[in-house]
Amino acid sequence: MRSRWLLLIQLIWILGCESAPVPLPESAAILLQEATLALDENDPGRTISMAEQAVQLAPGHPHPYFILGQAHYVRGNYTDARRSWEMASRLDPDNWVWVQTVGDAAFQQTDYQASLDYYLRAVRMHPDAVSWHGAAGAYWEMGLTEEAWDACHQALILDPDYSPAYISLAMIAEHMGELEDARSYVEQALSLSPDNPASLLAAGRLARLTGNEDYAVSVLNKALEQVPGHPEIRYNLAMAMLQAGESEQAAVLLEGLDTEKSLPNGLRPDHPVQ
C-alpha cells in the first residue's frame, strides 16, 4: 500500500546520502532503518518515536525529518507532515524529493496554490511524472481544467506507463462529458495496472454512468475486496447494484455511508486508494 513511499526512501538512501549537508551518524541511521520497517508494518506511532530520536541525534540532517513527516502523513497529520518535510527541504534545498512531498502535504491541507508551487518547483529541479500529476491535481482543484489536462499529458510524456495520469484524464474527460475519451483512458489505466483499486474504481464508475452495470458491479466488487469499506467504492458499487436491480445488497452498502466522502473529490497526488 505504500509502494511510492518505499521507493522514495530507497531514492533517499541512494541520492540523499550524497547530497545531505552533514553526515548521518550510524546510530541515527539504524534508528531510521527500524523506523522505516515499523512504517511498512503499519505502525506509524513507533516510526514517529524512532524518527524523533534520530532528529535528536542528527538535528542538521534531512533524513530524520523526512521519515518523521512520512509517518505523520500516513496518520493523516498533514500539518505535522508538512512541517517536517519543510525542515528537510531547508536542510537540503537541492533535493527535489523533499519539495515534492511538501507539495503532497499542502495538497492534503487544501492549500492548493502552495501545493502547485511546490510541484512546479520539483518539476524544475527534476522533471518527473509524479510531480506533474500532483500539479494537475492542484490545477483541477483551482478550477483550471485545461492546465490540469496539460499537466497530465506532461506526466505521460515523461512516463507513458504512469497509470494515475490516465485515471485523472478519464475523470477530466468524464467531467467534460467526453465519455468515449474517458473510456479510452480508463482502458489504458487498466492495461497498465489491472488490479489497482484506483483503476478498478475509475472503470466501475464510468461503466455505471454509461449503463454497463453488470461490468461495474464486477470490477467494483474486486476493488472493494482490496480496500474494504472504502466510501467511494461502496457508493459506486451500491449505485451499480441499484441499476442492476439488486436493491437489498445496495441498501446494505449504503447503510451508515457518509455520502459526502463517497463522491469523487478530484485528482489526487500519487498515493494509493486506501
Coordinates of C-alpha atoms in Angstrom, one line a residue:
M1 CA 0.0 0.0 0.0
R2 CA 2.9 2.4 0.4
S3 CA 5.0 1.4 -2.6
R4 CA 5.6 5.0 -3.5
W5 CA 6.9 5.8 0.0
L6 CA 9.2 2.8 -0.1
L7 CA 10.6 3.9 -3.5
L8 CA 11.1 7.4 -2.1
I9 CA 13.0 6.0 0.8
Q10 CA 15.2 4.0 -1.5
L11 CA 15.8 7.1 -3.6
I12 CA 16.8 9.0 -0.5
W13 CA 19.3 6.4 0.7
I14 CA 20.8 6.3 -2.8
L15 CA 20.8 10.1 -3.6
G16 CA 20.3 11.7 -0.2
C17 CA 23.5 10.5 1.4
E18 CA 25.5 12.1 -1.4
S19 CA 23.6 15.4 -1.2
A20 CA 23.0 15.8 2.5
P21 CA 24.8 18.8 4.1
V22 CA 26.2 16.8 7.1
P23 CA 26.9 13.1 7.6
L24 CA 24.3 10.9 9.2
P25 CA 25.6 9.2 12.4
E26 CA 25.4 5.5 12.4
S27 CA 23.2 5.4 15.5
A28 CA 20.6 7.7 13.7
A29 CA 20.8 5.6 10.5
I30 CA 20.0 2.4 12.5
L31 CA 17.0 4.2 14.1
L32 CA 15.7 5.3 10.7
Q33 CA 16.0 1.8 9.2
E34 CA 14.0 0.5 12.1
A35 CA 11.5 3.4 11.7
T36 CA 11.1 2.5 8.1
L37 CA 10.4 -1.1 8.9
A38 CA 7.9 -0.1 11.5
L39 CA 6.0 2.0 9.0
D40 CA 6.0 -0.8 6.5
E41 CA 4.4 -2.9 9.3
N42 CA 1.7 -0.2 9.7
D43 CA 3.0 1.1 13.0
P44 CA 3.4 4.9 12.3
G45 CA 3.4 5.6 16.1
R46 CA 6.6 3.6 16.6
T47 CA 8.0 5.2 13.4
I48 CA 7.4 8.7 14.9
S49 CA 9.1 7.7 18.2
M50 CA 12.2 6.4 16.5
A51 CA 12.4 9.3 14.0
E52 CA 12.2 11.8 16.8
Q53 CA 15.1 10.1 18.5
A54 CA 17.0 10.3 15.2
V55 CA 16.2 14.0 15.0
Q56 CA 17.8 14.5 18.4
L57 CA 20.9 12.6 17.2
A58 CA 21.2 14.4 13.9
P59 CA 19.3 17.7 14.0
G60 CA 21.1 19.0 11.0
H61 CA 20.3 16.1 8.7
P62 CA 17.2 16.0 6.5
H63 CA 16.5 12.2 6.6
P64 CA 15.1 12.0 10.1
Y65 CA 12.6 14.8 9.3
F66 CA 11.6 13.1 6.1
I67 CA 10.8 9.8 7.8
L68 CA 9.0 11.7 10.6
G69 CA 6.9 13.5 8.0
Q70 CA 6.1 10.3 6.3
A71 CA 4.7 8.8 9.5
H72 CA 2.6 11.9 10.2
Y73 CA 1.3 11.8 6.6
V74 CA 0.2 8.2 6.9
R75 CA -1.6 9.1 10.1
G76 CA -3.4 12.0 8.4
N77 CA -1.5 14.6 10.4
Y78 CA -0.8 16.7 7.3
T79 CA 0.2 19.9 9.2
D80 CA 3.0 17.9 11.1
A81 CA 4.0 16.1 7.9
R82 CA 4.4 19.4 6.1
R83 CA 6.3 21.0 8.9
S84 CA 8.7 18.0 9.0
W85 CA 9.2 18.0 5.2
E86 CA 9.7 21.7 5.1
M87 CA 12.5 21.3 7.6
A88 CA 14.1 18.5 5.4
S89 CA 13.9 20.9 2.4
R90 CA 15.5 23.8 4.3
L91 CA 18.4 21.5 5.4
D92 CA 18.9 20.2 1.9
P93 CA 17.3 22.7 -0.6
D94 CA 18.7 21.0 -3.7
N95 CA 16.8 17.7 -3.1
W96 CA 13.7 17.6 -5.3
V97 CA 12.2 14.7 -3.2
W98 CA 11.6 16.9 -0.2
V99 CA 10.0 19.6 -2.4
Q100 CA 7.6 17.1 -4.0
T101 CA 6.5 15.7 -0.6
V102 CA 5.8 19.2 0.8
G103 CA 3.5 19.6 -2.2
D104 CA 1.7 16.4 -1.2
A105 CA 1.1 17.7 2.3
A106 CA 0.0 21.1 1.2
F107 CA -2.5 19.5 -1.2
Q108 CA -4.0 17.4 1.6
Q109 CA -4.3 20.7 3.6
T110 CA -6.3 22.1 0.6
D111 CA -3.6 24.8 0.3
Y112 CA -3.7 24.2 -3.5
Q113 CA -1.7 27.3 -4.6
A114 CA 1.2 26.4 -2.3
S115 CA 0.9 22.8 -3.4
L116 CA 1.1 23.8 -7.1
D117 CA 4.1 26.0 -6.4
Y118 CA 6.0 23.1 -4.7
Y119 CA 5.1 20.6 -7.5
L120 CA 6.3 23.0 -10.2
R121 CA 9.4 23.8 -8.3
A122 CA 10.1 20.0 -8.1
V123 CA 9.5 19.7 -11.8
R124 CA 12.1 22.4 -12.5
M125 CA 14.6 20.6 -10.3
H126 CA 13.9 17.1 -11.6
P127 CA 11.1 16.6 -14.2
D128 CA 9.1 13.5 -13.4
A129 CA 5.6 12.2 -13.9
V130 CA 4.6 12.3 -10.2
S131 CA 5.3 16.0 -9.8
W132 CA 3.4 16.8 -13.0
H133 CA 0.5 14.7 -11.9
G134 CA 0.5 16.5 -8.5
A135 CA 0.4 19.8 -10.3
A136 CA -2.6 18.5 -12.4
G137 CA -4.5 17.8 -9.1
A138 CA -3.7 21.3 -7.8
Y139 CA -4.8 22.9 -11.1
W140 CA -8.0 20.9 -11.0
E141 CA -8.9 21.9 -7.5
M142 CA -8.3 25.6 -8.5
G143 CA -10.8 25.2 -11.4
L144 CA -8.1 25.3 -14.1
T145 CA -9.3 22.3 -16.2
E146 CA -7.2 23.0 -19.3
E147 CA -4.0 23.3 -17.2
A148 CA -4.8 20.1 -15.3
W149 CA -5.3 18.3 -18.7
D150 CA -2.0 19.6 -20.0
A151 CA -0.1 18.7 -16.8
C152 CA -1.4 15.1 -17.0
H153 CA -0.1 14.9 -20.6
Q154 CA 3.2 16.3 -19.4
A155 CA 3.4 13.4 -16.9
L156 CA 2.7 10.9 -19.7
I157 CA 5.4 12.4 -21.9
L158 CA 7.9 11.7 -19.1
D159 CA 6.4 8.3 -18.3
P160 CA 3.9 6.8 -20.8
D161 CA 3.2 3.9 -18.4
Y162 CA 2.2 6.2 -15.5
S163 CA -1.4 4.9 -14.9
P164 CA -2.5 7.6 -12.4
A165 CA -2.3 10.2 -15.2
Y166 CA -4.7 8.1 -17.3
I167 CA -7.1 7.8 -14.4
S168 CA -7.1 11.6 -14.0
L169 CA -7.5 12.2 -17.7
A170 CA -10.5 9.9 -17.6
M171 CA -12.0 11.9 -14.7
I172 CA -11.5 15.1 -16.6
A173 CA -13.0 13.7 -19.8
E174 CA -15.9 12.3 -17.8
H175 CA -16.4 15.8 -16.2
M176 CA -16.5 17.3 -19.7
G177 CA -19.0 14.8 -21.0
E178 CA -16.5 13.1 -23.3
L179 CA -17.3 9.6 -22.2
E180 CA -15.7 7.8 -25.1
D181 CA -12.4 9.6 -24.4
A182 CA -12.9 8.7 -20.7
R183 CA -13.4 5.1 -21.6
S184 CA -10.2 5.1 -23.7
Y185 CA -8.2 6.5 -20.8
V186 CA -9.7 4.0 -18.3
E187 CA -8.7 1.1 -20.6
Q188 CA -5.1 2.5 -20.7
A189 CA -5.0 2.6 -16.9
L190 CA -6.4 -1.0 -16.6
S191 CA -3.9 -2.3 -19.2
L192 CA -1.1 -0.9 -17.0
S193 CA -2.5 -1.7 -13.6
P194 CA -5.4 -4.1 -13.9
D195 CA -5.6 -4.9 -10.2
N196 CA -5.1 -1.4 -8.9
P197 CA -8.1 -0.3 -6.8
A198 CA -7.9 3.2 -8.3
S199 CA -8.0 1.8 -11.9
L200 CA -10.9 -0.5 -11.0
L201 CA -12.8 2.3 -9.3
A202 CA -12.5 4.5 -12.4
A203 CA -13.6 1.7 -14.6
G204 CA -16.5 0.8 -12.4
R205 CA -17.7 4.4 -12.0
L206 CA -17.6 5.0 -15.8
A207 CA -19.3 1.7 -16.5
R208 CA -22.1 2.6 -14.1
L209 CA -22.6 6.0 -15.7
T210 CA -22.8 4.5 -19.2
G211 CA -25.3 1.8 -18.3
N212 CA -23.0 -1.2 -18.1
E213 CA -24.0 -2.0 -14.5
D214 CA -23.1 -5.7 -14.6
Y215 CA -19.4 -4.9 -15.5
A216 CA -19.5 -2.1 -12.9
V217 CA -20.6 -4.5 -10.2
S218 CA -17.9 -6.9 -11.2
V219 CA -14.9 -4.5 -11.1
L220 CA -16.2 -2.6 -8.1
N221 CA -16.6 -5.8 -6.1
K222 CA -13.0 -6.6 -7.0
A223 CA -11.9 -3.1 -5.8
L224 CA -13.8 -3.4 -2.6
E225 CA -12.1 -6.7 -1.8
Q226 CA -8.8 -5.0 -1.9
V227 CA -9.9 -1.9 0.1
P228 CA -12.8 -2.9 2.3
G229 CA -15.0 -0.1 3.4
H230 CA -13.7 2.5 1.0
P231 CA -16.6 5.0 0.8
E232 CA -16.3 6.0 -2.9
I233 CA -16.1 2.3 -4.0
R234 CA -19.0 1.4 -1.7
Y235 CA -21.1 4.2 -3.1
N236 CA -20.5 3.4 -6.7
L237 CA -21.0 -0.3 -6.1
A238 CA -24.3 0.4 -4.4
M239 CA -25.5 2.6 -7.3
A240 CA -24.5 0.0 -9.8
M241 CA -26.4 -2.7 -7.8
L242 CA -29.5 -0.5 -7.7
Q243 CA -29.2 -0.1 -11.5
A244 CA -28.9 -3.9 -11.8
G245 CA -32.0 -4.4 -9.6
E246 CA -30.1 -5.7 -6.5
S247 CA -31.7 -3.2 -4.1
E248 CA -31.2 -5.2 -0.9
Q249 CA -27.5 -5.6 -1.4
A250 CA -27.3 -1.9 -2.3
A251 CA -29.1 -0.9 0.9
V252 CA -26.5 -2.8 2.9
L253 CA -23.6 -1.0 1.3
L254 CA -25.3 2.4 1.7
E255 CA -26.1 1.9 5.4
G256 CA -24.1 4.2 7.5
L257 CA -22.2 5.6 4.5
D258 CA -21.1 9.2 4.6
T259 CA -22.1 10.2 1.1
E260 CA -20.0 13.4 1.2
K261 CA -16.9 11.2 1.3
S262 CA -18.3 8.9 -1.3
L263 CA -18.2 11.2 -4.3
P264 CA -15.1 11.8 -6.3
N265 CA -13.1 14.7 -4.8
G266 CA -10.9 15.5 -7.8
L267 CA -7.4 14.5 -8.9
R268 CA -5.2 13.3 -6.1
P269 CA -1.5 13.1 -5.5
D270 CA 0.0 9.8 -6.3
H271 CA -0.9 7.8 -3.2
P272 CA -2.9 4.6 -3.2
V273 CA -6.6 4.3 -2.7
Q274 CA -6.9 3.3 1.0

